[in-house]
Coordinates of C-alpha atoms and ligand atoms in Angstrom, one line a residue:
X1 CA -32.1 -12.9 26.3
X2 CA -30.6 -10.0 24.2
X3 CA -32.2 -9.2 20.9
X4 CA -29.0 -7.7 19.5
X5 CA -28.5 -8.8 16.0
X6 CA -32.2 -9.0 15.1
X7 CA -34.2 -6.8 12.8
X8 CA -35.6 -5.0 15.8
X9 CA -32.2 -4.3 17.3
X10 CA -29.6 -4.7 14.5
X11 CA -25.9 -4.7 15.3
X12 CA -24.5 -1.3 14.4
X13 CA -21.0 -1.8 13.0
X14 CA -18.6 1.0 12.0
X15 CA -15.6 0.1 9.8
X16 CA -12.8 2.6 9.6
X17 CA -11.1 2.4 6.2
X18 CA -12.4 1.3 2.8
X19 CA -9.5 -0.8 1.5
X20 CA -9.7 -4.5 0.9
X21 CA -9.7 -5.4 4.6
X22 CA -12.6 -3.0 5.3
X23 CA -14.7 -4.3 2.4
X24 CA -14.0 -8.0 3.3
X25 CA -15.0 -7.2 6.9
X26 CA -18.2 -5.6 5.6
X27 CA -18.8 -8.7 3.5
X28 CA -18.4 -11.1 6.4
X29 CA -20.7 -9.0 8.6
X30 CA -23.4 -8.7 6.0
X31 CA -23.2 -12.4 5.2
X32 CA -23.4 -13.4 8.9
X33 CA -26.6 -14.8 10.4
X34 CA -27.0 -11.7 12.5
X35 CA -28.8 -8.6 11.3
X36 CA -25.9 -6.1 11.0
X37 CA -25.9 -2.5 9.6
X38 CA -22.5 -1.5 8.4
X39 CA -21.3 2.1 8.1
X40 CA -17.9 2.4 6.5
X41 CA -15.8 5.6 7.2
X42 CA -13.1 6.6 4.8
X43 CA -10.9 9.7 5.1
X44 CA -10.9 10.3 1.3
X45 CA -13.9 10.9 -0.9
X46 CA -12.8 7.8 -3.0
X47 CA -13.0 4.3 -1.6
X48 CA -10.8 1.2 -2.1
X49 CA -7.6 2.2 -0.3
X50 CA -4.4 0.8 -1.8
X51 CA -6.2 -0.9 -4.6
X52 CA -6.8 2.6 -6.0
X53 CA -3.7 4.3 -4.7
X54 CA -1.1 1.6 -4.2
X55 CA -1.5 -1.2 -6.8
X56 CA 0.5 -0.1 -9.8
X57 CA -1.5 1.6 -12.6
X58 CA 0.0 -0.8 -15.2
X59 CA -1.6 -3.8 -13.4
X60 CA -5.2 -3.2 -14.3
X61 CA -6.1 -6.9 -13.6
X62 CA -5.2 -6.5 -10.0
X63 CA -7.8 -3.7 -9.6
X64 CA -10.6 -6.2 -10.5
X65 CA -11.5 -6.9 -6.8
X66 CA -13.1 -3.4 -6.9
X67 CA -16.0 -5.0 -8.7
X68 CA -16.6 -7.2 -5.7
X69 CA -16.4 -4.2 -3.4
X70 CA -19.0 -2.4 -5.5
X71 CA -21.4 -5.3 -5.0
X72 CA -20.9 -5.2 -1.2
X73 CA -21.5 -1.4 -1.3
X74 CA -24.9 -2.0 -3.1
X75 CA -26.3 -3.8 0.0
X76 CA -29.1 -1.9 1.6
X77 CA -27.5 -2.6 5.0
X78 CA -24.3 -0.8 4.0
X79 CA -23.5 2.9 4.0
X80 CA -20.3 4.7 2.9
X81 CA -19.2 7.8 4.6
X82 CA -16.3 9.2 2.6
X83 CA -14.3 12.3 3.3
X84 CA -14.5 11.6 7.1
X85 CA -11.3 11.1 9.0
X86 CA -11.8 9.2 12.2
X87 CA -9.7 10.7 14.9
X88 CA -10.1 14.2 13.4
X89 CA -13.6 14.8 12.0
X90 CA -15.1 12.4 14.4
X91 CA -13.6 10.9 17.5
X92 CA -13.4 7.3 18.5
X93 CA -15.4 8.1 21.6
X94 CA -18.2 9.6 19.4
X95 CA -18.2 6.5 17.3
X96 CA -18.5 4.3 20.4
X97 CA -21.7 6.1 21.4
X98 CA -23.3 5.3 18.1
X99 CA -22.0 1.8 17.4
X100 CA -22.0 -1.6 19.2
X101 CA -18.7 -2.5 17.4
X102 CA -16.0 -0.7 15.5
X103 CA -13.5 -2.4 13.2
X104 CA -10.3 -0.5 12.4
X105 CA -9.2 -1.3 8.8
X106 CA -7.1 1.8 8.3
X107 CA -4.0 0.2 6.6
X108 CA -0.4 1.2 7.0
X109 CA -0.2 4.7 5.7
X110 CA 3.4 5.7 6.4
X111 CA 6.8 4.3 5.8
X112 CA 9.7 3.0 7.7
X113 CA 12.9 5.1 7.8
X114 CA 16.4 3.8 7.0
X115 CA 17.8 5.6 10.0
X116 CA 21.0 6.8 8.3
X117 CA 22.7 10.2 8.0
X118 CA 21.5 12.3 5.1
X119 CA 18.1 10.5 4.8
X120 CA 16.3 13.8 4.8
X121 CA 18.3 15.4 1.9
X122 CA 16.2 16.6 -1.0
X123 CA 16.0 13.8 -3.5
X124 CA 15.6 11.1 -0.9
X125 CA 12.0 9.9 -0.8
X126 CA 9.8 7.2 0.7
X127 CA 8.4 4.8 -1.9
X128 CA 5.1 5.5 -0.2
X129 CA 5.2 9.1 -1.5
X130 CA 6.2 8.2 -5.0
X131 CA 3.6 5.4 -5.2
X132 CA 0.9 7.8 -3.9
X133 CA 2.0 10.5 -6.3
X134 CA 1.9 8.4 -9.5
X135 CA -1.4 6.9 -8.3
X136 CA -3.0 10.3 -7.8
X137 CA -3.5 10.1 -4.0
X138 CA -4.4 13.7 -2.8
X139 CA -1.9 13.6 0.1
X140 CA 1.0 13.3 -2.4
X141 CA -0.3 15.5 -5.2
X142 CA 2.0 18.4 -4.7
X143 CA 5.3 16.5 -4.2
X144 CA 8.1 17.2 -6.5
X145 CA 10.3 14.4 -7.8
X146 CA 13.5 15.6 -9.6
X147 CA 14.2 13.0 -12.3
X148 CA 16.7 15.2 -14.1
X149 CA 19.7 13.1 -13.0
X150 CA 20.7 9.9 -14.9
X151 CA 20.8 7.6 -11.9
X152 CA 18.1 6.6 -9.5
X153 CA 18.4 4.2 -6.5
X154 CA 15.7 2.1 -5.0
X155 CA 16.5 0.6 -1.6
X156 CA 14.6 -2.7 -0.9
X157 CA 13.6 -5.7 -2.9
X158 CA 10.0 -6.4 -2.2
X159 CA 7.1 -6.0 -4.7
X160 CA 6.7 -2.3 -3.9
X161 CA 10.3 -1.7 -4.9
X162 CA 9.7 -3.7 -8.1
X163 CA 6.7 -1.4 -8.8
X164 CA 8.8 1.7 -8.3
X165 CA 11.6 0.4 -10.6
X166 CA 9.1 -0.6 -13.3
X167 CA 7.4 2.8 -13.3
X168 CA 10.9 4.5 -13.5
X169 CA 12.0 2.2 -16.3
X170 CA 8.9 2.1 -18.5
X171 CA 8.5 4.4 -21.5
X172 CA 5.8 6.9 -21.7
X173 CA 4.1 4.8 -24.3
X174 CA 4.0 1.9 -21.9
X175 CA 2.3 4.0 -19.3
X176 CA 0.1 6.3 -21.4
X177 CA -3.0 4.1 -21.4
X178 CA -3.0 3.1 -17.8
X179 CA -4.8 5.0 -15.0
X180 CA -1.5 6.7 -13.9
X181 CA -2.1 10.2 -12.7
X182 CA -1.7 12.8 -15.5
X183 CA 0.7 15.0 -13.5
X184 CA 3.0 12.0 -12.9
X185 CA 2.9 10.9 -16.5
X186 CA 4.0 14.4 -17.6
X187 CA 7.0 14.4 -15.2
X188 CA 8.0 10.8 -16.1
X189 CA 7.8 11.7 -19.8
X190 CA 10.6 14.2 -19.2
X191 CA 12.7 11.8 -17.0
X192 CA 16.4 11.7 -17.8
X193 CA 17.0 8.6 -15.7
X194 CA 18.9 5.9 -17.6
X195 CA 20.2 3.7 -14.7
X196 CA 18.1 2.4 -11.9
X197 CA 19.7 0.4 -9.1
X198 CA 17.5 -1.9 -7.0
X199 CA 19.5 -2.7 -3.9
X200 CA 18.9 -5.4 -1.3
X201 CA 20.8 -6.0 1.9
X202 CA 20.6 -9.8 1.7
X203 CA 21.2 -12.2 -1.2
X204 CA 19.2 -13.3 -4.3
X205 CA 17.6 -16.2 -2.4
X206 CA 16.4 -14.0 0.4
X207 CA 14.9 -11.2 -1.8
X208 CA 11.1 -10.8 -1.2
X209 CA 9.9 -10.0 -4.7
X210 CA 7.5 -12.4 -6.4
X211 CA 9.0 -14.2 -9.4
X212 CA 6.2 -13.1 -11.7
X213 CA 6.9 -9.4 -10.8
X214 CA 10.6 -10.0 -11.3
X215 CA 10.0 -11.6 -14.7
X216 CA 8.0 -8.7 -15.9
X217 CA 11.1 -6.5 -15.4
X218 CA 12.8 -8.5 -18.1
X219 CA 10.0 -7.6 -20.6
X220 CA 10.2 -3.8 -20.6
X221 CA 10.2 -2.1 -24.0
X222 CA 13.3 0.0 -23.6
X223 CA 15.1 -1.2 -20.5
X224 CA 17.6 -4.1 -19.9
X225 CA 17.3 -5.8 -16.5
X226 CA 20.8 -6.7 -15.4
X227 CA 22.4 -8.8 -12.7
X228 CA 26.1 -9.3 -12.3
X229 CA 26.9 -13.1 -12.3
X230 CA 29.0 -12.8 -9.2
X231 CA 26.0 -11.5 -7.3
X232 CA 24.3 -14.9 -7.9
X233 CA 27.1 -16.9 -6.2
X234 CA 25.6 -18.5 -3.1
X235 CA 27.1 -19.4 0.3
X236 CA 26.3 -23.0 1.5
X237 CA 23.4 -21.8 3.7
X238 CA 21.8 -20.0 0.7
X239 CA 22.3 -23.1 -1.4
X240 CA 20.5 -25.1 1.3
X241 CA 17.7 -22.5 1.3
X242 CA 17.3 -22.8 -2.4
X243 CA 17.1 -26.6 -2.2
X244 CA 14.4 -26.4 0.5
X245 CA 11.0 -27.3 -1.0
X246 CA 9.3 -24.7 1.2
X247 CA 11.3 -22.1 -0.6
X248 CA 10.1 -22.8 -4.2
X249 CA 9.2 -19.2 -4.8
X250 CA 12.8 -18.1 -4.2
X251 CA 14.0 -20.8 -6.6
X252 CA 11.8 -19.4 -9.3
X253 CA 13.1 -15.9 -8.7
X254 CA 16.6 -17.2 -8.7
X255 CA 16.0 -18.8 -12.2
X256 CA 14.7 -15.4 -13.5
X257 CA 17.8 -13.7 -12.1
X258 CA 20.1 -16.2 -13.8
X259 CA 18.3 -15.4 -17.0
X260 CA 19.1 -11.7 -16.5
X261 CA 22.7 -12.5 -15.7
X262 CA 23.1 -14.5 -18.9
X263 CA 22.0 -11.6 -21.1
X264 CA 24.2 -10.1 -23.7
X265 CA 25.5 -6.5 -23.3
X266 CA 22.7 -4.0 -22.7
X267 CA 21.4 -2.3 -25.8
X268 CA 18.4 -0.4 -24.6
X269 CA 18.0 3.2 -23.5
X270 CA 17.6 2.3 -19.8
X271 CA 19.3 -0.2 -17.5
X272 CA 17.9 -1.7 -14.3
X273 CA 20.7 -3.1 -12.2
X274 CA 19.6 -5.6 -9.5
X275 CA 22.2 -5.8 -6.8
X276 CA 22.5 -7.8 -3.6
X277 CA 24.3 -7.8 -0.3
X278 CA 24.6 -4.0 0.0
X279 CA 23.1 -1.6 2.6
X280 CA 22.9 2.2 2.4
X281 CA 25.1 3.7 5.1
X282 CA 24.8 7.4 4.4
X283 CA 23.3 9.7 1.9
X284 CA 25.6 12.6 0.9
X285 CA 25.3 15.9 -1.0
X286 CA 25.4 19.6 -0.7
X287 CA 21.8 20.5 0.1
X288 CA 20.5 17.7 -2.0
X289 CA 21.2 14.1 -2.7
X290 CA 24.4 13.5 -4.8
X291 CA 25.6 10.1 -3.8
X292 CA 24.8 7.1 -1.6
X293 CA 27.4 5.2 0.4
X294 CA 26.8 1.5 0.3
X295 CA 28.2 -1.0 2.8
X296 CA 28.9 -4.4 1.4
X297 CA 27.4 -7.3 3.4
X298 CA 27.9 -11.0 3.8
X299 CA 25.3 -13.4 5.1
X300 CA 25.7 -15.1 8.5
X301 CA 23.5 -17.7 10.3
X302 CA 21.5 -20.8 9.7
X303 CA 19.6 -21.4 6.5
X304 CA 16.3 -19.4 6.4
X305 CA 17.6 -17.3 9.3
X306 CA 20.6 -15.6 7.7
X307 CA 21.2 -12.0 8.6
X308 CA 23.3 -9.4 6.7
X309 CA 26.5 -8.3 8.3
X310 CA 28.7 -5.5 7.0
X311 CA 32.1 -6.6 5.7
X312 CA 33.7 -3.2 6.2
X313 CA 33.9 -2.4 2.5
X314 CA 32.1 0.7 1.4
X315 CA 31.4 1.9 -2.1
X316 CA 30.0 5.1 -3.4
X317 CA 27.2 5.4 -6.0
X318 CA 26.4 8.8 -7.6
X319 CA 22.7 9.4 -7.9
X320 CA 20.1 12.2 -8.0
X321 CA 17.1 10.5 -6.5
X322 CA 16.6 7.6 -4.1
X323 CA 13.5 5.8 -2.9
X324 CA 13.5 3.8 0.3
X325 CA 11.1 0.8 0.1
X326 CA 11.8 -0.9 3.3
X327 CA 8.2 -1.4 4.6
X328 CA 5.0 0.4 5.3
X329 CA 3.9 1.3 8.8
X330 CA 0.6 2.1 10.5
X331 CA -0.4 5.5 12.0
X332 CA -1.9 5.7 15.5
X333 CA -5.5 7.0 15.8
X334 CA -6.3 8.9 19.0
X335 CA -8.3 6.8 21.5
X336 CA -7.0 3.4 20.1
X337 CA -4.1 1.5 21.5
X338 CA -1.1 1.4 19.3
X339 CA 2.2 -0.6 19.1
X340 CA 4.7 2.0 18.1
X341 CA 7.5 -0.5 17.5
X342 CA 5.5 -2.7 15.1
X343 CA 3.3 0.1 13.7
X344 CA 0.1 -1.9 14.3
X345 CA -2.9 -1.9 16.6
X346 CA -2.2 -4.6 19.2
X347 CA -4.8 -7.4 19.1
X348 CA -5.6 -11.0 20.0
X349 CA -7.5 -12.7 17.1
X350 CA -8.6 -9.3 15.9
X351 CA -9.8 -8.1 19.3
X352 CA -8.0 -4.8 20.2
X353 CA -6.0 -5.1 23.4
X354 CA -4.7 -2.5 25.8
X355 CA -1.8 -4.2 27.6
X356 CA -3.3 -7.6 28.5
X357 CA -6.9 -6.4 28.5
X358 CA -9.3 -6.7 25.6
X359 CA -11.1 -3.4 24.8
X360 CA -14.7 -4.4 24.4
X361 CA -16.3 -3.6 21.0
X362 CA -13.1 -2.6 19.2
X363 CA -11.6 -4.8 16.5
X364 CA -8.9 -4.6 13.8
X365 CA -8.1 -6.1 10.5
X366 CA -5.8 -5.9 7.4
X367 CA -2.4 -4.2 7.3
X368 CA -3.0 -2.3 10.6
X369 CA -3.6 -5.6 12.3
X370 CA -0.8 -7.8 11.0
X371 CA 1.6 -5.3 9.4
X372 CA 2.2 -4.6 5.7
X373 CA 2.3 -8.1 4.4
X374 CA 0.1 -10.0 2.1
X375 CA -1.8 -9.5 -1.1
X376 CA -5.2 -8.1 -1.6
X377 CA -6.8 -11.6 -1.2
X378 CA -4.9 -12.2 2.1
X379 CA -7.1 -9.6 3.7
X380 CA -10.3 -11.6 3.1
X381 CA -9.4 -14.5 5.4
X382 CA -7.9 -12.0 7.9
X383 CA -11.2 -10.0 8.0
X384 CA -13.3 -13.1 8.2
X385 CA -11.2 -14.2 11.2
X386 CA -11.7 -10.8 12.9
X387 CA -15.5 -10.9 12.2
X388 CA -15.6 -14.4 13.7
X389 CA -14.2 -13.0 16.9
X390 CA -16.6 -10.1 16.8
X391 CA -19.7 -12.4 16.3
X392 CA -18.5 -14.7 19.1
X393 CA -18.4 -11.6 21.5
X394 CA -21.8 -10.2 20.7
X395 CA -23.6 -11.9 23.6
X396 CA -21.2 -10.2 26.0
X397 CA -21.6 -6.7 24.5
X398 CA -24.1 -4.1 25.9
X399 CA -27.2 -4.7 23.8
X400 CA -29.0 -1.4 24.0
X401 CA -30.0 0.0 20.6
X402 CA -27.5 2.4 18.8
X403 CA -28.1 5.0 16.2
X404 CA -25.3 4.3 13.7
X405 CA -24.3 7.3 11.5
X406 CA -27.7 9.0 12.1
X407 CA -26.4 9.9 15.5
X408 CA -23.4 11.7 13.9
X409 CA -25.1 13.7 11.2
X410 CA -25.5 16.8 13.4
X411 CA -22.0 16.7 14.7
X412 CA -20.5 16.3 11.2
X413 CA -22.7 19.1 9.8
X414 CA -21.6 21.3 12.7
X415 CA -18.0 20.6 11.8
X416 CA -18.7 21.4 8.2
X417 CA -17.7 18.0 7.0
X418 CA -19.1 17.2 3.5
X419 CA -19.8 13.5 3.8
X420 CA -19.4 11.7 0.5
X421 CA -21.9 8.8 0.3
X422 CA -21.6 5.9 -2.2
X423 CA -23.9 7.5 -4.7
X424 CA -21.7 10.6 -4.6
X425 CA -18.7 8.5 -5.1
X426 CA -20.3 6.9 -8.2
X427 CA -20.8 10.5 -9.6
X428 CA -17.0 11.1 -9.1
X429 CA -16.1 7.7 -10.5
X430 CA -18.2 8.4 -13.7
X431 CA -16.6 11.8 -14.1
X432 CA -13.1 10.2 -13.8
X433 CA -13.9 7.6 -16.4
X434 CA -15.2 10.3 -18.8
X435 CA -12.0 12.4 -18.3
X436 CA -10.0 9.3 -19.2
X437 CA -11.8 8.5 -22.4
X438 CA -10.2 11.2 -24.6
X439 CA -6.7 10.1 -23.5
X440 CA -7.5 6.4 -24.0
X441 CA -7.1 5.8 -20.2
X442 CA -9.5 3.7 -18.0
X443 CA -9.9 6.9 -15.9
X444 CA -8.2 10.2 -15.2
X445 CA -8.3 10.5 -11.5
X446 CA -9.1 13.6 -9.6
X447 CA -6.1 14.2 -7.4
X448 CA -7.4 16.8 -5.0
X449 CA -10.2 16.4 -2.6
X450 CA -11.6 19.9 -3.6
X451 CA -11.8 18.8 -7.2
X452 CA -13.9 15.8 -6.2
X453 CA -16.2 17.9 -4.0
X454 CA -16.5 20.4 -6.9
X455 CA -17.7 17.6 -9.2
X456 CA -20.5 16.9 -6.6
X457 CA -21.3 20.6 -6.2
X458 CA -21.7 20.9 -10.0
X459 CA -23.7 17.7 -10.4
X460 CA -27.3 18.2 -11.3
Ligands
FAD1 C1 2.6 0.0 -3.6 C2 1.8 -1.2 -3.4 C3 1.5 -2.1 -4.4 C4 0.7 -3.2 -4.1 N1 0.5 -4.1 -5.2 C5 -0.3 -5.2 -5.0 C6 -0.6 -6.0 -6.0 O1 -0.1 -5.8 -7.2 N2 -1.3 -7.1 -5.8 C7 -1.9 -7.4 -4.5 O2 -2.6 -8.4 -4.4 N3 -1.6 -6.6 -3.5 C8 -0.8 -5.5 -3.7 N4 -0.5 -4.7 -2.6 C9 -1.0 -5.0 -1.3 C10 -2.5 -4.6 -1.0 O3 -2.7 -3.3 -1.5 C11 -2.8 -4.6 0.5 O4 -2.8 -6.0 0.9 C12 -4.1 -4.1 0.9 O5 -4.4 -2.8 0.3 C13 -4.2 -3.8 2.4 O6 -5.6 -3.5 2.7 P1 -6.0 -2.7 4.0 O7 -7.5 -2.6 3.8 O8 -5.5 -3.3 5.2 O9 -5.3 -1.2 3.8 P2 -5.5 -0.1 2.7 O10 -5.7 -0.6 1.4 O11 -4.4 0.8 2.9 O12 -6.8 0.7 3.1 C14 -6.9 1.5 4.3 C15 -7.9 2.6 4.1 O13 -8.2 3.2 5.3 C16 -8.3 4.6 5.1 N5 -8.0 5.3 6.4 C17 -6.8 5.4 7.0 N6 -6.9 6.1 8.2 C18 -8.2 6.5 8.3 C19 -8.9 7.2 9.2 N7 -8.3 7.7 10.3 N8 -10.2 7.5 9.0 C20 -10.9 7.0 7.9 N9 -10.2 6.3 6.9 C21 -8.9 6.0 7.1 C22 -7.3 4.9 4.0 O14 -7.5 6.1 3.3 C23 -7.5 3.7 3.1 O15 -8.5 3.9 2.2 C24 0.2 -3.5 -2.8 C25 0.5 -2.6 -1.8 C26 1.3 -1.5 -2.1 C27 1.6 -0.6 -0.9

């Protein structure tokens, strides 16, 4: 019988990605009855994925799961290898040689396009870029957002769109003491934007935002959240949807929207216009975005399955900046099957499949498994399910001993990769917290990889 999973021959597991799904997968492995040694690879020197670089800076409570991840990282059977991009610094084939199992937890790092003319004009951005920029993600550090126009448009009505609107509509004082990146705060402080339009292709009952997030838009210091009463008129199918008990969350959002619609004339400096049943058809401008053409829609279909159809009416909205927030999408890693249409790694119960065949030893979890849906906590059950499949497969896997990351040290050194371990990250973390103290911020993030590595080089 195989001794894989014992102290003599521990399961060597690699996890690719250090967001929530990666940490929850590590937790499930470490808590299993098998002896498992976990090495977590992360392309940035900083761990925690979108909890650090996606979740809005003015939502500090939502960053609390990081404490739990820190506890997982303290396990003696866990190693963090930051600043290592799998597929570039180390190949999947090289990982396979050193590990019995690999779990891909690499998230959904790019965005979906609108697919309309003019989408690539200057001033038209993905929400992914803006979110990464204000959260200090190194990939987006040098992007430029021109906020000198008075009107901004956000396409989409999910929680990410709400985050983008809130950041555009808040005052500098509302953001000053958050962990928003300093470069972003400086640009937002100069923003001339007065009107922000959040536009959805379907109606108020179908919008995806959470009612709590929506409600918060009504409590901004110097911005009025506005909805035109006629936008809340419902067709019979939408009224049925609203009455459906399974749809209680929409009912709560609808009530919040009614509150916005009943408000008196706006008095504050900024206005957030929440509009429904419109789709962007074309972005226009001479060299840069000047206006968006919006098609009016009506809903067709059965309750809970209604789709937006253009009515033929088109209106024009002058704007200087536009953010599309219509979904995140995964990025393929060389050597791993990928579903281009869905932007995910194809799998059955977390086992990666190539066509109909399961690829032995390869697993997937989180947003790259199920697409960009679900909150931080959703990833815990998802990762536990993937790890359950993995543990069930152990008796079938080749049981010969593996080296784990020790077998990669020479290769990484040869490729001049400066691996950032967890103790290194703690040095960077402490330096960020110190930098934030003077400004009354929880931290001032380093927004360039070189800066983070410099902190380590100077650390005595
Ligand atoms: C803008 C935004 C706001 C959100 N706000 C909230 C909120 O308020 N509350 C809430 O509960 N949820 C929120 N979420 C959802 C939550 O962030 C996700 O559910 C969660 O982060 C998904 O976890 P993940 O581990 O699958 O992916 P991620 O968190 O994206 O982690 C993936 C990690 O993999 C790394 N990686 C990618 N490719 C490689 C590679 N080739 N090699 C090595 N490492 C790699 C990435 O750098 C990243 O660290 C928000 C999401 C977004 C986008």
